[in-house]
PDB file of C-alpha atoms in Angstrom:
ATOM      1  CA  MET A   1       0.000   0.000   0.000  1.00  0.00           C
ATOM      2  CA  SER A   2       1.280   3.437  -0.858  1.00  0.00           C
ATOM      3  CA  PRO A   3       2.226   5.858   1.885  1.00  0.00           C
ATOM      4  CA  ASN A   4      -0.541   8.201   0.744  1.00  0.00           C
ATOM      5  CA  GLY A   5      -3.126   5.444   1.011  1.00  0.00           C
ATOM      6  CA  SER A   6      -1.883   4.622   4.494  1.00  0.00           C
ATOM      7  CA  ASP A   7      -2.267   8.265   5.534  1.00  0.00           C
ATOM      8  CA  ARG A   8      -5.851   8.409   4.264  1.00  0.00           C
ATOM      9  CA  SER A   9      -6.828   5.213   6.053  1.00  0.00           C
ATOM     10  CA  SER A  10      -5.307   6.451   9.312  1.00  0.00           C
ATOM     11  CA  ARG A  11      -7.309   9.673   9.112  1.00  0.00           C
ATOM     12  CA  ARG A  12     -10.668   7.946   8.739  1.00  0.00           C
ATOM     13  CA  PRO A  13     -10.986   6.821  12.397  1.00  0.00           C
ATOM     14  CA  VAL A  14     -10.170  10.362  13.536  1.00  0.00           C
ATOM     15  CA  ARG A  15     -12.848  11.828  11.271  1.00  0.00           C
ATOM     16  CA  ARG A  16     -15.327   9.200  12.404  1.00  0.00           C
ATOM     17  CA  LYS A  17     -14.675  10.014  16.067  1.00  0.00           C
ATOM     18  CA  LEU A  18     -15.021  13.720  15.345  1.00  0.00           C
ATOM     19  CA  LEU A  19     -18.407  13.166  13.700  1.00  0.00           C
ATOM     20  CA  GLN A  20     -19.506  11.019  16.632  1.00  0.00           C
ATOM     21  CA  ALA A  21     -18.453  13.734  19.101  1.00  0.00           C
ATOM     22  CA  LEU A  22     -20.363  16.383  17.143  1.00  0.00           C
ATOM     23  CA  ALA A  23     -23.451  14.161  17.029  1.00  0.00           C
ATOM     24  CA  ALA A  24     -23.240  13.552  20.795  1.00  0.00           C
ATOM     25  CA  GLY A  25     -22.948  17.293  21.406  1.00  0.00           C
ATOM     26  CA  LEU A  26     -25.979  17.934  19.226  1.00  0.00           C
ATOM     27  CA  VAL A  27     -27.989  15.335  21.168  1.00  0.00           C
ATOM     28  CA  LEU A  28     -26.983  16.875  24.491  1.00  0.00           C
ATOM     29  CA  ALA A  29     -27.922  20.352  23.285  1.00  0.00           C
ATOM     30  CA  THR A  30     -31.340  19.268  22.003  1.00  0.00           C
ATOM     31  CA  ALA A  31     -32.281  16.772  24.723  1.00  0.00           C
ATOM     32  CA  THR A  32     -32.265  19.203  27.633  1.00  0.00           C
ATOM     33  CA  GLY A  33     -35.924  20.098  27.193  1.00  0.00           C
ATOM     34  CA  CYS A  34     -35.172  23.824  27.027  1.00  0.00           C
ATOM     35  CA  THR A  35     -37.380  26.019  24.885  1.00  0.00           C
ATOM     36  CA  SER A  36     -36.405  29.232  23.142  1.00  0.00           C
ATOM     37  CA  LYS A  37     -37.756  31.115  26.170  1.00  0.00           C
ATOM     38  CA  ASP A  38     -35.697  29.043  28.614  1.00  0.00           C
ATOM     39  CA  PHE A  39     -32.382  29.252  26.787  1.00  0.00           C
ATOM     40  CA  PRO A  40     -31.598  32.947  27.526  1.00  0.00           C
ATOM     41  CA  ARG A  41     -31.764  32.161  31.269  1.00  0.00           C
ATOM     42  CA  LEU A  42     -28.894  29.670  30.845  1.00  0.00           C
ATOM     43  CA  GLY A  43     -30.276  27.093  33.259  1.00  0.00           C
ATOM     44  CA  MET A  44     -31.750  29.512  35.782  1.00  0.00           C
ATOM     45  CA  PRO A  45     -35.443  29.152  36.746  1.00  0.00           C
ATOM     46  CA  THR A  46     -37.972  31.886  35.990  1.00  0.00           C
ATOM     47  CA  PRO A  47     -37.551  34.705  38.582  1.00  0.00           C
ATOM     48  CA  VAL A  48     -40.528  35.233  40.918  1.00  0.00           C
ATOM     49  CA  THR A  49     -39.347  38.272  42.911  1.00  0.00           C
ATOM     50  CA  GLU A  50     -38.588  41.866  42.002  1.00  0.00           C
ATOM     51  CA  GLU A  51     -34.947  41.369  43.061  1.00  0.00           C
ATOM     52  CA  ALA A  52     -34.249  38.117  41.183  1.00  0.00           C
ATOM     53  CA  PRO A  53     -33.797  39.663  37.676  1.00  0.00           C
ATOM     54  CA  ARG A  54     -30.680  41.430  38.976  1.00  0.00           C
ATOM     55  CA  ILE A  55     -29.194  38.026  39.859  1.00  0.00           C
ATOM     56  CA  LEU A  56     -30.224  36.623  36.494  1.00  0.00           C
ATOM     57  CA  SER A  57     -28.585  39.558  34.718  1.00  0.00           C
ATOM     58  CA  LEU A  58     -25.318  38.993  36.637  1.00  0.00           C
ATOM     59  CA  TRP A  59     -25.457  35.288  35.750  1.00  0.00           C
ATOM     60  CA  GLN A  60     -26.005  36.027  32.059  1.00  0.00           C
ATOM     61  CA  GLY A  61     -23.266  38.657  32.012  1.00  0.00           C
ATOM     62  CA  SER A  62     -20.785  36.257  33.618  1.00  0.00           C
ATOM     63  CA  TRP A  63     -21.601  33.621  31.019  1.00  0.00           C
ATOM     64  CA  ALA A  64     -21.199  36.155  28.210  1.00  0.00           C
ATOM     65  CA  ALA A  65     -17.783  37.195  29.548  1.00  0.00           C
ATOM     66  CA  ALA A  66     -16.719  33.550  29.931  1.00  0.00           C
ATOM     67  CA  LEU A  67     -17.920  32.744  26.414  1.00  0.00           C
ATOM     68  CA  ALA A  68     -16.062  35.699  24.897  1.00  0.00           C
ATOM     69  CA  THR A  69     -12.884  34.737  26.748  1.00  0.00           C
ATOM     70  CA  GLY A  70     -13.274  31.110  25.689  1.00  0.00           C
ATOM     71  CA  VAL A  71     -13.812  32.021  22.045  1.00  0.00           C
ATOM     72  CA  LEU A  72     -10.700  34.219  22.081  1.00  0.00           C
ATOM     73  CA  VAL A  73      -8.516  31.573  23.740  1.00  0.00           C
ATOM     74  CA  TRP A  74      -9.733  28.703  21.561  1.00  0.00           C
ATOM     75  CA  GLY A  75      -9.410  30.899  18.499  1.00  0.00           C
ATOM     76  CA  LEU A  76      -5.762  31.609  19.303  1.00  0.00           C
ATOM     77  CA  ILE A  77      -5.118  27.925  19.956  1.00  0.00           C
ATOM     78  CA  ILE A  78      -6.704  26.865  16.654  1.00  0.00           C
ATOM     79  CA  TRP A  79      -4.868  29.651  14.795  1.00  0.00           C
ATOM     80  CA  ALA A  80      -1.536  28.470  16.245  1.00  0.00           C
ATOM     81  CA  VAL A  81      -2.315  24.826  15.403  1.00  0.00           C
ATOM     82  CA  ILE A  82      -3.189  25.631  11.785  1.00  0.00           C
ATOM     83  CA  PHE A  83      -0.644  28.289  10.859  1.00  0.00           C
ATOM     84  CA  HIS A  84       2.292  27.169  12.984  1.00  0.00           C
ATOM     85  CA  ARG A  85       2.065  23.421  12.556  1.00  0.00           C
ATOM     86  CA  ARG A  86       5.203  21.495  11.724  1.00  0.00           C
ATOM     87  CA  SER A  87       6.096  21.482   8.070  1.00  0.00           C
ATOM     88  CA  ARG A  88       6.426  18.133   6.302  1.00  0.00           C
ATOM     89  CA  THR A  89       9.380  19.316   4.270  1.00  0.00           C
ATOM     90  CA  LYS A  90      11.251  21.380   6.839  1.00  0.00           C
ATOM     91  CA  ILE A  91      12.534  19.868  10.036  1.00  0.00           C
ATOM     92  CA  GLU A  92      14.387  22.786  11.526  1.00  0.00           C
ATOM     93  CA  VAL A  93      13.207  24.273  14.816  1.00  0.00           C
ATOM     94  CA  PRO A  94      11.329  27.542  14.256  1.00  0.00           C
ATOM     95  CA  ALA A  95      12.575  30.779  15.737  1.00  0.00           C
ATOM     96  CA  GLN A  96      11.969  30.968  19.487  1.00  0.00           C
ATOM     97  CA  THR A  97      10.595  34.124  21.104  1.00  0.00           C
ATOM     98  CA  ARG A  98      11.577  34.823  24.714  1.00  0.00           C
ATOM     99  CA  TYR A  99      11.135  37.703  27.093  1.00  0.00           C
ATOM    100  CA  ASN A 100       8.612  39.490  24.915  1.00  0.00           C
ATOM    101  CA  MET A 101       7.563  42.272  27.257  1.00  0.00           C
ATOM    102  CA  PRO A 102       4.433  43.402  25.364  1.00  0.00           C
ATOM    103  CA  ILE A 103       3.029  39.841  25.350  1.00  0.00           C
ATOM    104  CA  GLU A 104       3.932  39.247  29.009  1.00  0.00           C
ATOM    105  CA  ALA A 105       2.308  42.544  29.966  1.00  0.00           C
ATOM    106  CA  LEU A 106      -0.752  41.592  27.932  1.00  0.00           C
ATOM    107  CA  TYR A 107      -1.381  38.250  29.647  1.00  0.00           C
ATOM    108  CA  THR A 108      -0.805  39.873  33.043  1.00  0.00           C
ATOM    109  CA  VAL A 109      -2.950  42.974  32.596  1.00  0.00           C
ATOM    110  CA  VAL A 110      -5.889  41.386  30.746  1.00  0.00           C
ATOM    111  CA  PRO A 111      -6.739  38.835  33.504  1.00  0.00           C
ATOM    112  CA  ILE A 112      -6.533  41.611  36.104  1.00  0.00           C
ATOM    113  CA  ILE A 113      -8.985  43.696  34.063  1.00  0.00           C
ATOM    114  CA  ILE A 114     -11.366  40.728  33.668  1.00  0.00           C
ATOM    115  CA  VAL A 115     -11.340  39.930  37.407  1.00  0.00           C
ATOM    116  CA  SER A 116     -11.760  43.619  38.311  1.00  0.00           C
ATOM    117  CA  VAL A 117     -14.800  44.005  36.049  1.00  0.00           C
ATOM    118  CA  LEU A 118     -16.421  40.839  37.431  1.00  0.00           C
ATOM    119  CA  PHE A 119     -15.667  41.985  40.978  1.00  0.00           C
ATOM    120  CA  TYR A 120     -17.236  45.390  40.364  1.00  0.00           C
ATOM    121  CA  PHE A 121     -20.536  44.029  39.065  1.00  0.00           C
ATOM    122  CA  THR A 122     -20.672  41.320  41.736  1.00  0.00           C
ATOM    123  CA  ALA A 123     -20.048  43.804  44.561  1.00  0.00           C
ATOM    124  CA  ARG A 124     -22.555  46.262  43.102  1.00  0.00           C
ATOM    125  CA  ASP A 125     -25.324  43.674  42.861  1.00  0.00           C
ATOM    126  CA  GLU A 126     -24.510  42.095  46.229  1.00  0.00           C
ATOM    127  CA  ASN A 127     -24.844  45.458  47.970  1.00  0.00           C
ATOM    128  CA  ALA A 128     -28.210  46.034  46.307  1.00  0.00           C
ATOM    129  CA  LEU A 129     -29.507  42.543  47.127  1.00  0.00           C
ATOM    130  CA  LEU A 130     -28.501  42.727  50.798  1.00  0.00           C
ATOM    131  CA  LYS A 131     -30.077  46.123  51.333  1.00  0.00           C
ATOM    132  CA  THR A 132     -32.977  45.979  53.812  1.00  0.00           C
ATOM    133  CA  SER A 133     -35.602  48.563  54.704  1.00  0.00           C
ATOM    134  CA  LYS A 134     -36.323  49.784  58.218  1.00  0.00           C
ATOM    135  CA  LYS A 135     -40.038  49.073  57.930  1.00  0.00           C
ATOM    136  CA  PRO A 136     -40.790  46.241  55.477  1.00  0.00           C
ATOM    137  CA  ASP A 137     -44.371  45.160  54.946  1.00  0.00           C
ATOM    138  CA  HIS A 138     -43.736  41.809  56.650  1.00  0.00           C
ATOM    139  CA  VAL A 139     -41.051  40.145  58.767  1.00  0.00           C
ATOM    140  CA  VAL A 140     -40.607  36.367  58.884  1.00  0.00           C
ATOM    141  CA  ASN A 141     -38.098  34.638  61.141  1.00  0.00           C
ATOM    142  CA  VAL A 142     -36.910  31.511  59.331  1.00  0.00           C
ATOM    143  CA  VAL A 143     -35.634  28.930  61.832  1.00  0.00           C
ATOM    144  CA  GLY A 144     -33.427  26.093  60.614  1.00  0.00           C
ATOM    145  CA  TYR A 145     -33.092  22.935  62.680  1.00  0.00           C
ATOM    146  CA  GLN A 146     -32.272  19.298  62.069  1.00  0.00           C
ATOM    147  CA  TRP A 147     -34.157  18.246  59.963  1.00  0.00           C
ATOM    148  CA  SER A 148     -36.760  20.791  58.911  1.00  0.00           C
ATOM    149  CA  TRP A 149     -37.768  24.434  59.009  1.00  0.00           C
ATOM    150  CA  GLY A 150     -39.896  26.628  61.228  1.00  0.00           C
ATOM    151  CA  PHE A 151     -41.443  29.963  60.295  1.00  0.00           C
ATOM    152  CA  ASN A 152     -42.197  32.697  62.822  1.00  0.00           C
ATOM    153  CA  TYR A 153     -44.608  35.173  61.214  1.00  0.00           C
ATOM    154  CA  MET A 154     -43.811  38.318  63.185  1.00  0.00           C
ATOM    155  CA  GLU A 155     -47.197  39.928  62.579  1.00  0.00           C
ATOM    156  CA  ASN A 156     -49.812  41.834  64.571  1.00  0.00           C
ATOM    157  CA  VAL A 157     -52.531  39.279  63.847  1.00  0.00           C
ATOM    158  CA  ASP A 158     -55.102  40.429  66.438  1.00  0.00           C
ATOM    159  CA  GLY A 159     -54.762  44.092  65.451  1.00  0.00           C
ATOM    160  CA  SER A 160     -54.021  45.276  69.011  1.00  0.00           C
ATOM    161  CA  THR A 161     -50.848  47.207  69.763  1.00  0.00           C
ATOM    162  CA  ALA A 162     -51.186  46.363  73.475  1.00  0.00           C
ATOM    163  CA  THR A 163     -50.197  42.724  72.940  1.00  0.00           C
ATOM    164  CA  PRO A 164     -47.812  41.246  73.708  1.00  0.00           C
ATOM    165  CA  LYS A 165     -46.949  43.086  76.906  1.00  0.00           C
ATOM    166  CA  ARG A 166     -43.325  41.965  76.784  1.00  0.00           C
ATOM    167  CA  ALA A 167     -40.975  40.649  74.139  1.00  0.00           C
ATOM    168  CA  ALA A 168     -41.151  36.894  73.699  1.00  0.00           C
ATOM    169  CA  LYS A 169     -38.155  35.060  75.142  1.00  0.00           C
ATOM    170  CA  GLU A 170     -38.209  32.660  72.174  1.00  0.00           C
ATOM    171  CA  ILE A 171     -36.848  35.403  69.889  1.00  0.00           C
ATOM    172  CA  SER A 172     -34.418  36.962  72.386  1.00  0.00           C
ATOM    173  CA  ALA A 173     -31.470  35.639  70.348  1.00  0.00           C
ATOM    174  CA  ILE A 174     -32.358  37.969  67.475  1.00  0.00           C
ATOM    175  CA  PRO A 175     -30.500  41.319  67.638  1.00  0.00           C
ATOM    176  CA  GLN A 176     -32.609  44.268  68.683  1.00  0.00           C
ATOM    177  CA  ARG A 177     -31.681  46.235  65.559  1.00  0.00           C
ATOM    178  CA  MET A 178     -33.375  43.544  63.466  1.00  0.00           C
ATOM    179  CA  LEU A 179     -36.406  43.318  65.748  1.00  0.00           C
ATOM    180  CA  SER A 180     -36.948  47.040  65.208  1.00  0.00           C
ATOM    181  CA  ALA A 181     -38.396  46.143  61.792  1.00  0.00           C
ATOM    182  CA  VAL A 182     -41.167  44.098  63.448  1.00  0.00           C
ATOM    183  CA  PRO A 183     -44.514  45.956  63.645  1.00  0.00           C
ATOM    184  CA  LYS A 184     -45.693  47.170  67.021  1.00  0.00           C
ATOM    185  CA  GLY A 185     -47.969  44.755  68.847  1.00  0.00           C
ATOM    186  CA  ALA A 186     -46.765  41.720  66.877  1.00  0.00           C
ATOM    187  CA  GLU A 187     -47.741  38.732  68.981  1.00  0.00           C
ATOM    188  CA  GLY A 188     -46.934  36.427  66.078  1.00  0.00           C
ATOM    189  CA  VAL A 189     -47.998  33.054  64.743  1.00  0.00           C
ATOM    190  CA  TYR A 190     -45.781  30.177  63.695  1.00  0.00           C
ATOM    191  CA  GLU A 191     -45.419  27.049  61.613  1.00  0.00           C
ATOM    192  CA  ALA A 192     -43.114  24.301  62.966  1.00  0.00           C
ATOM    193  CA  GLY A 193     -42.275  21.920  60.152  1.00  0.00           C
ATOM    194  CA  THR A 194     -41.297  18.264  60.072  1.00  0.00           C
ATOM    195  CA  PRO A 195     -39.639  16.308  57.237  1.00  0.00           C
ATOM    196  CA  GLY A 196     -42.726  14.125  56.833  1.00  0.00           C
ATOM    197  CA  GLU A 197     -45.061  17.022  55.958  1.00  0.00           C
ATOM    198  CA  ARG A 198     -46.294  17.522  52.426  1.00  0.00           C
ATOM    199  CA  ASN A 199     -47.875  20.438  50.632  1.00  0.00           C
ATOM    200  CA  PRO A 200     -51.549  19.517  50.113  1.00  0.00           C
ATOM    201  CA  GLN A 201     -51.717  21.082  46.628  1.00  0.00           C
ATOM    202  CA  THR A 202     -48.481  19.804  45.080  1.00  0.00           C
ATOM    203  CA  GLY A 203     -47.594  16.848  47.281  1.00  0.00           C
ATOM    204  CA  ASN A 204     -44.028  18.158  47.618  1.00  0.00           C
ATOM    205  CA  PRO A 205     -42.363  17.318  50.960  1.00  0.00           C
ATOM    206  CA  GLY A 206     -41.734  19.770  53.780  1.00  0.00           C
ATOM    207  CA  PRO A 207     -43.645  22.589  55.491  1.00  0.00           C
ATOM    208  CA  THR A 208     -45.070  25.508  53.520  1.00  0.00           C
ATOM    209  CA  LEU A 209     -44.080  29.151  53.993  1.00  0.00           C
ATOM    210  CA  TRP A 210     -46.825  31.562  52.921  1.00  0.00           C
ATOM    211  CA  LEU A 211     -45.936  34.955  51.437  1.00  0.00           C
ATOM    212  CA  PRO A 212     -48.027  37.837  50.023  1.00  0.00           C
ATOM    213  CA  LYS A 213     -47.621  38.907  46.421  1.00  0.00           C
ATOM    214  CA  GLY A 214     -46.466  42.476  45.785  1.00  0.00           C
ATOM    215  CA  GLU A 215     -45.420  43.217  49.386  1.00  0.00           C
ATOM    216  CA  SER A 216     -41.900  43.320  50.804  1.00  0.00           C
ATOM    217  CA  VAL A 217     -40.878  40.488  53.123  1.00  0.00           C
ATOM    218  CA  GLN A 218     -37.792  40.643  55.312  1.00  0.00           C
ATOM    219  CA  PHE A 219     -36.367  37.251  56.309  1.00  0.00           C
ATOM    220  CA  ILE A 220     -34.481  36.957  59.607  1.00  0.00           C
ATOM    221  CA  LEU A 221     -32.476  33.729  59.453  1.00  0.00           C
ATOM    222  CA  THR A 222     -31.544  31.844  62.636  1.00  0.00           C
ATOM    223  CA  SER A 223     -30.403  28.303  63.429  1.00  0.00           C
ATOM    224  CA  ARG A 224     -30.907  26.146  66.501  1.00  0.00           C
ATOM    225  CA  ASP A 225     -28.045  23.708  65.885  1.00  0.00           C
ATOM    226  CA  VAL A 226     -25.695  23.718  62.862  1.00  0.00           C
ATOM    227  CA  ILE A 227     -25.196  25.776  59.707  1.00  0.00           C
ATOM    228  CA  HIS A 228     -28.038  25.470  57.193  1.00  0.00           C
ATOM    229  CA  SER A 229     -28.754  27.475  54.041  1.00  0.00           C
ATOM    230  CA  PHE A 230     -32.134  28.974  53.114  1.00  0.00           C
ATOM    231  CA  TRP A 231     -32.724  28.591  49.378  1.00  0.00           C
ATOM    232  CA  VAL A 232     -35.963  29.257  47.543  1.00  0.00           C
ATOM    233  CA  VAL A 233     -35.033  28.086  44.056  1.00  0.00           C
ATOM    234  CA  PRO A 234     -36.900  30.656  41.884  1.00  0.00           C
ATOM    235  CA  PHE A 235     -35.761  33.491  44.195  1.00  0.00           C
ATOM    236  CA  LEU A 236     -32.322  32.846  42.584  1.00  0.00           C
ATOM    237  CA  MET A 237     -30.767  33.614  45.968  1.00  0.00           C
ATOM    238  CA  LYS A 238     -29.743  31.686  49.049  1.00  0.00           C
ATOM    239  CA  MET A 239     -28.216  32.682  52.363  1.00  0.00           C
ATOM    240  CA  ASP A 240     -26.551  30.771  55.181  1.00  0.00           C
ATOM    241  CA  VAL A 241     -28.466  30.161  58.414  1.00  0.00           C
ATOM    242  CA  ILE A 242     -25.740  30.222  61.055  1.00  0.00           C
ATOM    243  CA  PRO A 243     -26.034  29.400  64.785  1.00  0.00           C
ATOM    244  CA  GLY A 244     -24.897  32.360  66.855  1.00  0.00           C
ATOM    245  CA  HIS A 245     -24.969  34.755  63.893  1.00  0.00           C
ATOM    246  CA  THR A 246     -28.172  36.238  62.489  1.00  0.00           C
ATOM    247  CA  ASN A 247     -28.507  36.961  58.767  1.00  0.00           C
ATOM    248  CA  ARG A 248     -31.307  38.687  56.877  1.00  0.00           C
ATOM    249  CA  PHE A 249     -32.386  39.726  53.415  1.00  0.00           C
ATOM    250  CA  GLU A 250     -35.494  41.133  51.785  1.00  0.00           C
ATOM    251  CA  VAL A 251     -37.560  40.269  48.715  1.00  0.00           C
ATOM    252  CA  THR A 252     -40.850  41.260  47.120  1.00  0.00           C
ATOM    253  CA  PRO A 253     -42.630  38.279  45.507  1.00  0.00           C
ATOM    254  CA  ASN A 254     -44.329  39.242  42.237  1.00  0.00           C
ATOM    255  CA  ARG A 255     -45.801  35.970  41.042  1.00  0.00           C
ATOM    256  CA  GLU A 256     -48.384  33.726  42.717  1.00  0.00           C
ATOM    257  CA  GLY A 257     -47.758  30.001  42.918  1.00  0.00           C
ATOM    258  CA  THR A 258     -46.125  27.283  45.001  1.00  0.00           C
ATOM    259  CA  PHE A 259     -42.358  26.962  44.694  1.00  0.00           C
ATOM    260  CA  LYS A 260     -39.711  24.594  46.036  1.00  0.00           C
ATOM    261  CA  GLY A 261     -37.158  25.424  48.685  1.00  0.00           C
ATOM    262  CA  LYS A 262     -34.352  23.438  50.254  1.00  0.00           C
ATOM    263  CA  CYS A 263     -31.303  23.542  52.487  1.00  0.00           C
ATOM    264  CA  ALA A 264     -28.218  24.217  50.363  1.00  0.00           C
ATOM    265  CA  GLU A 265     -25.645  23.473  53.066  1.00  0.00           C
ATOM    266  CA  LEU A 266     -24.571  19.918  53.987  1.00  0.00           C
ATOM    267  CA  CYS A 267     -25.871  19.924  57.568  1.00  0.00           C
ATOM    268  CA  GLY A 268     -25.796  16.261  58.544  1.00  0.00           C
ATOM    269  CA  VAL A 269     -27.130  12.809  57.825  1.00  0.00           C
ATOM    270  CA  ASP A 270     -30.677  13.914  56.903  1.00  0.00           C
ATOM    271  CA  HIS A 271     -29.697  17.052  55.016  1.00  0.00           C
ATOM    272  CA  SER A 272     -31.590  15.812  51.936  1.00  0.00           C
ATOM    273  CA  ARG A 273     -34.860  15.858  53.920  1.00  0.00           C
ATOM    274  CA  MET A 274     -34.637  19.571  54.759  1.00  0.00           C
ATOM    275  CA  LEU A 275     -37.119  20.602  52.097  1.00  0.00           C
ATOM    276  CA  PHE A 276     -39.884  23.187  52.215  1.00  0.00           C
ATOM    277  CA  ASN A 277     -42.367  24.976  49.988  1.00  0.00           C
ATOM    278  CA  VAL A 278     -43.128  28.641  49.435  1.00  0.00           C
ATOM    279  CA  LYS A 279     -46.680  29.589  48.558  1.00  0.00           C
ATOM    280  CA  VAL A 280     -47.174  33.119  47.206  1.00  0.00           C
ATOM    281  CA  VAL A 281     -50.781  34.294  47.442  1.00  0.00           C
ATOM    282  CA  SER A 282     -52.741  37.536  47.450  1.00  0.00           C
ATOM    283  CA  PRO A 283     -52.304  39.795  50.510  1.00  0.00           C
ATOM    284  CA  GLU A 284     -55.896  39.057  51.542  1.00  0.00           C
ATOM    285  CA  ARG A 285     -55.341  35.288  51.444  1.00  0.00           C
ATOM    286  CA  TYR A 286     -52.093  35.725  53.357  1.00  0.00           C
ATOM    287  CA  GLN A 287     -53.837  37.564  56.188  1.00  0.00           C
ATOM    288  CA  GLN A 288     -56.498  34.857  56.244  1.00  0.00           C
ATOM    289  CA  HIS A 289     -53.797  32.206  56.609  1.00  0.00           C
ATOM    290  CA  LEU A 290     -52.316  34.022  59.605  1.00  0.00           C
ATOM    291  CA  LYS A 291     -55.718  33.994  61.287  1.00  0.00           C
ATOM    292  CA  GLU A 292     -56.073  30.289  60.508  1.00  0.00           C
ATOM    293  CA  LEU A 293     -52.783  29.602  62.300  1.00  0.00           C
ATOM    294  CA  ALA A 294     -54.011  31.638  65.294  1.00  0.00           C
ATOM    295  CA  LYS A 295     -57.247  29.619  65.403  1.00  0.00           C
ATOM    296  CA  LYS A 296     -55.175  26.427  65.507  1.00  0.00           C
ATOM    297  CA  GLY A 297     -53.454  27.766  68.634  1.00  0.00           C
ATOM    298  CA  GLN A 298     -50.150  28.395  66.861  1.00  0.00           C
ATOM    299  CA  THR A 299     -49.688  31.835  68.411  1.00  0.00           C
ATOM    300  CA  GLY A 300     -46.411  33.239  69.634  1.00  0.00           C
ATOM    301  CA  TYR A 301     -43.073  31.970  68.344  1.00  0.00           C
ATOM    302  CA  ILE A 302     -40.995  28.831  68.287  1.00  0.00           C
ATOM    303  CA  PRO A 303     -37.451  29.223  69.720  1.00  0.00           C
ATOM    304  CA  ALA A 304     -35.447  31.155  67.160  1.00  0.00           C
ATOM    305  CA  GLY A 305     -31.993  29.823  67.873  1.00  0.00           C
ATOM    306  CA  ILE A 306     -28.722  30.185  69.680  1.00  0.00           C
ATOM    307  CA  GLU A 307     -27.797  33.512  71.241  1.00  0.00           C
ATOM    308  CA  GLN A 308     -25.339  35.540  69.232  1.00  0.00           C
ATOM    309  CA  THR A 309     -21.653  34.907  69.820  1.00  0.00           C
ATOM    310  CA  ASP A 310     -19.348  37.637  71.098  1.00  0.00           C
ATOM    311  CA  ALA A 311     -17.711  37.917  67.674  1.00  0.00           C
ATOM    312  CA  ALA A 312     -21.062  38.637  66.026  1.00  0.00           C
ATOM    313  CA  LYS A 313     -21.964  41.179  68.731  1.00  0.00           C
ATOM    314  CA  ASN A 314     -18.627  42.957  68.331  1.00  0.00           C
ATOM    315  CA  ALA A 315     -19.066  43.136  64.572  1.00  0.00           C
ATOM    316  CA  GLU A 316     -22.469  44.752  65.024  1.00  0.00           C
ATOM    317  CA  THR A 317     -21.003  47.279  67.447  1.00  0.00           C
ATOM    318  CA  ARG A 318     -18.360  48.310  64.907  1.00  0.00           C
ATOM    319  CA  THR A 319     -20.818  48.683  62.025  1.00  0.00           C
ATOM    320  CA  SER A 320     -23.626  50.404  63.915  1.00  0.00           C
TER     321      SER A 320
END
C-alpha cells in the first residue's frame, strides 16, 4: 500500500470520532428540554421576585464574559495549530521568542482587568440585594433545625398594639436592631415543620411558607443547631443560616404560585430531607392564613436559635 493510502486510512478513524463527538454534542444540546424562552436564562429558573432579575442579569453577564474569553482563547489555539504546525518538508526548529515584554504585559494585565470588572458588578449587585428597609411590609423569622424548618410570622394578627406586653423570650437571640423592623404589637404566629409534611396542593415534601404577592418580606435567618442554608429556588438567591450569627435579606414576591425550597448546606445525615415549599398568594389570602394559624393555637413563636456569639456582637457594634 502506498504511503498516501496509508495516511488516508489512518485519518478515517479520527474523522469518524469527530463526527460522533459532534453528534453527541448535538444530542446533548437538544435533549435538555429547554425552549427558546428558557435558553436565555442559561439554566436559571424563571424569577418570581422583584430582586431576582438582577441576579439573572449577573449570571447572564458572567456567562457572556466567559464565552467571549473562551472564544478568544480557543481561536488563538486553533490559529496556532493551523498556521504554525510542523512542516512536512522542513525539520528545523522555528525561531523561538523569549522575554517578549508586550506579550507578558498583555497576559498579566488582561486577567486583572477581567477579574476587576467581574468583581465590580458582583459587589454592586450584592450590595443592592442585601439592602434591607427599616419598615418592610412583613417580617418572617426563618428557623433552621435538624431536619426541617420553622417559620415565625412576626405579625400583629389580632390588630391590638397592646399585645404582647413583653418581648417573647423565644426570639431573644435575634439582635434588637433587626427586631426594630417588626410591627408594634406583633404577637406572632408560627409554623413548625417536620420532614414528613407535604404540601396539600403539590404533594411536595416539607412545610409551607406563605408569602403575600407584591409586598416586601424581610427574612431573619436563625439556626438552633448547625449551619443550614435557606434557598428558595426561583428566588435565585440563598443565604446561610448560622447558629450564633443572624442573617437577613429582603424580597418582594411578584408571582403567585407554590415553589420549592431546600437547604443548600450539607448539615448532617438527613440534610436531603430539609425541604420546604413557598406559597405566594394575594395579601388578603395571606392575612387569612395568619388567622387560621391563630385559630389552631399556633400563636407566639418557636425558639429562634442560639444567642449571638461575642464575635457577632462585636461586629455589630463596629458597624452600627
